[in-house]
Short mmCIF file of C-alpha atoms in Angstrom, two decimals:
data_model
loop_
_atom_site.label_atom_id
_atom_site.label_comp_id
_atom_site.label_asym_id
_atom_site.label_seq_id
_atom_site.Cartn_x
_atom_site.Cartn_y
_atom_site.Cartn_z
CA MET A 1 65.18 21.13 -82.97
CA LEU A 2 63.18 17.82 -81.49
CA LYS A 3 63.18 17.16 -77.39
CA LEU A 4 63.89 13.89 -76.11
CA VAL A 5 60.97 13.23 -74.29
CA PRO A 6 62.11 10.57 -71.18
CA LYS A 7 61.05 7.06 -71.24
CA LYS A 8 58.87 6.18 -68.36
CA LYS A 9 60.27 3.80 -65.64
CA LYS A 10 58.79 0.72 -66.51
CA ARG A 11 57.25 -0.38 -63.36
CA LYS A 12 58.17 -3.92 -62.39
CA ALA A 13 55.60 -7.08 -62.74
CA GLY A 14 52.62 -7.11 -60.24
CA MET A 15 53.26 -3.45 -58.78
CA ARG A 16 50.63 -1.41 -59.67
CA ALA A 17 50.09 2.63 -59.15
CA GLY A 18 48.47 4.06 -56.81
CA MET A 19 49.36 0.57 -54.70
CA THR A 20 51.37 0.85 -51.14
CA ARG A 21 51.90 -1.52 -48.15
CA ALA A 22 50.21 1.25 -45.89
CA ARG A 23 46.54 0.79 -48.57
CA ILE A 24 47.06 -2.68 -48.80
CA ALA A 25 47.27 -2.82 -45.27
CA GLU A 26 44.22 -0.91 -44.52
CA ALA A 27 41.92 -3.21 -46.66
CA ALA A 28 43.08 -6.00 -45.71
CA GLY A 29 42.50 -4.84 -42.19
CA LYS A 30 38.77 -4.40 -43.14
CA LEU A 31 38.28 -7.38 -44.90
CA ARG A 32 39.28 -9.54 -41.89
CA LEU A 33 37.09 -7.71 -40.34
CA GLU A 34 34.59 -8.30 -42.51
CA GLY A 35 34.59 -11.91 -43.35
CA GLY A 36 36.69 -13.63 -40.62
CA ALA A 37 40.21 -15.27 -40.61
CA ASP A 38 39.00 -18.44 -42.16
CA ASP A 39 37.73 -16.60 -45.50
CA PHE A 40 41.23 -13.92 -45.38
CA SER A 41 43.91 -15.18 -47.99
CA ILE A 42 46.25 -12.71 -50.68
CA ARG A 43 43.56 -13.81 -53.30
CA ALA A 44 40.84 -12.58 -51.20
CA VAL A 45 42.63 -9.04 -50.47
CA ALA A 46 43.76 -8.99 -54.24
CA LYS A 47 39.68 -9.20 -54.86
CA ALA A 48 39.08 -6.46 -52.52
CA LEU A 49 41.37 -4.36 -54.15
CA GLY A 50 41.31 -4.59 -58.01
CA VAL A 51 44.47 -5.81 -58.25
CA VAL A 52 45.79 -9.87 -59.14
CA PRO A 53 47.69 -11.61 -55.97
CA ALA A 54 50.66 -10.72 -57.17
CA THR A 55 50.57 -6.79 -56.32
CA ILE A 56 50.37 -8.30 -53.75
CA ARG A 57 52.70 -10.19 -52.93
CA SER A 58 54.96 -7.59 -54.97
CA HIS A 59 54.61 -5.16 -51.68
CA PHE A 60 54.73 -7.99 -49.21
CA LYS A 61 57.27 -10.24 -49.53
CA GLY A 62 56.79 -12.34 -46.96
CA GLY A 63 53.12 -13.37 -47.93
CA MET A 64 50.13 -13.20 -45.36
CA ASP A 65 53.05 -13.18 -42.41
CA ASP A 66 54.27 -10.22 -43.40
CA LEU A 67 50.69 -8.46 -44.27
CA LEU A 68 49.33 -9.63 -40.95
CA ALA A 69 52.23 -8.22 -39.24
CA GLU A 70 51.60 -4.53 -41.38
CA ILE A 71 47.91 -5.09 -40.20
CA THR A 72 49.27 -5.50 -36.56
CA ARG A 73 51.83 -2.32 -37.11
CA SER A 74 49.02 0.27 -38.38
CA ALA A 75 46.69 -0.47 -35.19
CA LEU A 76 48.90 -0.24 -32.71
CA ALA A 77 50.37 3.57 -33.80
CA GLU A 78 46.88 4.59 -34.31
CA LEU A 79 46.29 3.29 -30.89
CA THR A 80 49.40 5.11 -29.39
CA PRO A 81 49.35 8.79 -30.45
CA PRO A 82 52.79 10.33 -29.79
CA TYR A 83 53.90 10.70 -25.32
CA LYS A 84 54.42 14.45 -25.26
CA PRO A 85 56.99 15.03 -21.73
CA GLN A 86 54.65 17.46 -20.48
CA GLN A 87 51.19 15.00 -20.00
CA ASP A 88 50.31 13.30 -16.92
CA PRO A 89 52.18 9.51 -18.18
CA LYS A 90 49.62 7.68 -15.85
CA ASP A 91 46.61 9.09 -17.78
CA TYR A 92 48.07 8.48 -20.78
CA LEU A 93 48.15 5.17 -19.98
CA ARG A 94 44.83 4.49 -19.17
CA GLY A 95 43.85 6.12 -22.52
CA PHE A 96 45.51 4.19 -23.79
CA PHE A 97 44.04 0.64 -22.53
CA ARG A 98 40.38 2.29 -22.84
CA SER A 99 41.66 2.88 -26.18
CA ALA A 100 42.55 -0.37 -27.16
CA LEU A 101 39.83 -2.39 -25.23
CA ALA A 102 36.91 -0.60 -27.07
CA ALA A 103 39.09 -1.18 -30.23
CA PHE A 104 39.39 -5.17 -29.87
CA ARG A 105 35.72 -5.34 -28.43
CA GLN A 106 34.80 -4.05 -31.47
CA GLN A 107 37.01 -6.27 -33.89
CA PRO A 108 37.83 -9.57 -31.67
CA GLN A 109 40.17 -10.76 -34.23
CA LEU A 110 42.21 -7.69 -35.11
CA GLY A 111 43.26 -8.04 -30.96
CA ARG A 112 43.76 -11.26 -30.69
CA LEU A 113 46.15 -10.93 -33.47
CA VAL A 114 48.10 -7.72 -32.14
CA VAL A 115 48.61 -9.76 -28.48
CA ALA A 116 49.68 -12.86 -30.39
CA HIS A 117 52.46 -10.99 -32.84
CA LEU A 118 53.22 -8.51 -29.46
CA SER A 119 54.66 -12.44 -27.63
CA ASP A 120 56.34 -13.31 -30.36
CA ASP A 121 58.49 -9.88 -31.91
CA PRO A 122 57.54 -6.81 -28.92
CA LEU A 123 59.36 -4.53 -31.02
CA LEU A 124 57.56 -5.49 -33.95
CA SER A 125 56.47 -2.19 -34.19
CA PRO A 126 59.02 0.50 -33.00
CA VAL A 127 56.86 3.45 -33.07
CA PHE A 128 54.47 1.88 -30.32
CA ALA A 129 57.26 0.16 -28.20
CA GLU A 130 58.87 3.71 -28.01
CA ARG A 131 55.84 5.44 -27.44
CA ILE A 132 54.56 3.02 -24.33
CA CYS A 133 58.38 2.26 -23.44
CA ALA A 134 58.61 6.80 -23.45
CA THR A 135 55.09 6.50 -20.71
CA LEU A 136 56.57 3.34 -18.95
CA ALA A 137 59.58 5.26 -18.09
CA ALA A 138 58.20 8.50 -16.73
CA ILE A 139 55.95 6.45 -14.54
CA ALA A 140 58.30 3.85 -13.14
CA LYS A 141 61.25 6.31 -13.22
CA THR A 142 63.59 3.51 -13.09
CA PRO A 143 66.23 2.60 -16.00
CA GLU A 144 64.72 -0.95 -16.42
CA VAL A 145 62.43 0.48 -19.47
CA GLY A 146 62.48 -3.66 -20.46
CA TRP A 147 61.29 -5.01 -17.26
CA ALA A 148 58.43 -2.10 -17.48
CA PHE A 149 58.05 -2.93 -20.68
CA GLN A 150 57.31 -6.93 -20.30
CA LEU A 151 54.81 -6.28 -17.73
CA PHE A 152 52.46 -3.68 -19.92
CA LEU A 153 52.53 -6.90 -22.49
CA ASN A 154 51.61 -9.56 -19.74
CA ARG A 155 48.86 -7.13 -18.78
CA LEU A 156 47.86 -6.12 -22.24
CA SER A 157 47.61 -10.02 -23.26
CA GLY A 158 45.54 -10.75 -19.86
CA LEU A 159 42.87 -8.29 -20.64
CA VAL A 160 42.56 -8.39 -24.59
CA ILE A 161 42.21 -12.36 -24.03
CA MET A 162 39.59 -12.12 -21.56
CA GLU A 163 37.58 -9.43 -22.58
CA THR A 164 37.26 -9.98 -26.08
CA ALA A 165 35.49 -13.70 -26.31
CA ASN A 166 32.73 -14.76 -27.77
CA TRP A 167 30.56 -14.83 -25.79
CA LEU A 168 30.41 -10.97 -25.30
CA ALA A 169 28.61 -11.50 -28.24
CA SER A 170 26.18 -13.03 -26.61
CA LYS A 171 22.92 -11.75 -24.94
CA PRO A 172 22.55 -12.23 -21.31
CA GLU A 173 20.41 -14.55 -21.03
CA ALA A 174 22.43 -16.46 -23.36
CA VAL A 175 25.44 -16.24 -21.23
CA LYS A 176 23.20 -17.28 -17.83
CA ALA A 177 21.86 -20.63 -19.83
CA LYS A 178 25.26 -21.65 -21.18
CA VAL A 179 26.33 -21.52 -17.88
CA HIS A 180 23.73 -23.20 -16.26
CA GLU A 181 24.03 -26.15 -19.23
CA GLN A 182 27.77 -26.28 -18.48
CA THR A 183 27.23 -26.86 -14.94
CA SER A 184 23.90 -29.49 -14.60
CA VAL A 185 25.94 -31.85 -15.92
CA LEU A 186 28.18 -32.21 -13.59
CA SER A 187 28.51 -34.13 -10.12
CA GLY A 188 28.25 -32.07 -6.90
CA ALA A 189 30.81 -34.50 -5.28
CA GLU A 190 32.83 -34.34 -7.68
CA PHE A 191 32.87 -30.37 -8.49
CA PRO A 192 31.62 -28.80 -5.73
CA THR A 193 33.61 -25.60 -5.83
CA LEU A 194 32.13 -25.29 -9.64
CA LYS A 195 28.53 -25.93 -8.47
CA PHE A 196 28.63 -23.70 -5.88
CA ALA A 197 29.80 -20.84 -7.91
CA SER A 198 27.65 -21.16 -11.07
CA GLU A 199 25.20 -18.64 -9.88
CA LYS A 200 28.32 -15.90 -9.18
CA LEU A 201 29.73 -16.74 -12.19
CA ALA A 202 27.44 -16.72 -14.76
CA ALA A 203 26.28 -13.03 -13.08
CA ASP A 204 30.32 -11.76 -13.48
CA LEU A 205 30.15 -12.83 -17.15
CA ILE A 206 27.12 -11.02 -17.71
CA LYS A 207 28.28 -7.70 -15.83
CA ARG A 208 31.12 -7.76 -18.72
CA GLY A 209 28.74 -6.78 -20.80
CA ALA A 210 27.20 -3.46 -18.57
CA ALA A 211 27.66 -0.56 -19.77
CA GLY A 212 30.22 1.61 -18.92
CA TYR A 213 32.04 -1.94 -18.25
CA VAL A 214 35.11 -1.63 -20.59
CA ASN A 215 36.06 1.35 -18.69
CA LYS A 216 35.91 0.45 -15.73
CA VAL A 217 37.93 -2.50 -16.19
CA ALA A 218 40.51 -0.79 -18.34
CA ASN A 219 41.25 1.97 -15.68
CA ALA A 220 41.61 -1.28 -12.83
CA THR A 221 43.96 -2.53 -15.78
CA ALA A 222 45.86 -0.05 -16.17
CA ASP A 223 45.58 1.24 -12.17
CA ALA A 224 47.20 -2.20 -11.29
CA LEU A 225 50.37 -1.46 -13.87
CA ILE A 226 50.99 1.84 -12.10
CA ALA A 227 51.05 0.42 -8.61
CA GLU A 228 53.79 -2.91 -10.18
CA LEU A 229 55.76 -0.06 -11.91
CA ALA A 230 55.52 1.86 -8.85
CA LYS A 231 57.31 -0.76 -6.31
CA GLY A 232 60.07 -1.45 -9.27
CA GLY A 233 59.73 -5.17 -9.82
CA SER A 234 60.35 -6.16 -5.48
#
């Protein structure tokens, strides 16, 4: 008796076994980190994965914007482990800022990508938003979670933008020399404040590259946010 062998379903054009949004996003994130934003493209991602560009586009119908959004979601999910009710929400918040700043110091482009996407779409990652909002609600003891979340996003955005600057990759001597170069050509009569503060400014910039600075500034940011939450917007 002949056995009927079920026909295998044909994959749609551009689809390939083993390719998923998560796998593509992970490879794309690494590629963007290694090559930078200028050399990043759908074609480059496809080449890194050994597939044709149509394979990437079949998973990301929105093209590059869709892919970058998925990279952002993955990064946010990694930074926010599940928040448990028995946890100290203040410690959770401090831990988040420490982890985020440490990660984005190593990957400045990713950090700026994250804050840019969150500014356009705060609910881009529902997982991230839920865990952070649960933490904020436990601290603020207020039904105004939307206000608390916006406050959090403002703090995160400012921290990432200020603390992932290109000069952080420079040596302290180079940072100091750059400040002196920029202020030396300024007129003392027209720019008295800058001329007077140049040494202090250079010292502050150099300090940001010191060991332990990341945790210190991350904790300070979290504590300032906690204090604002405690006031309840008053």
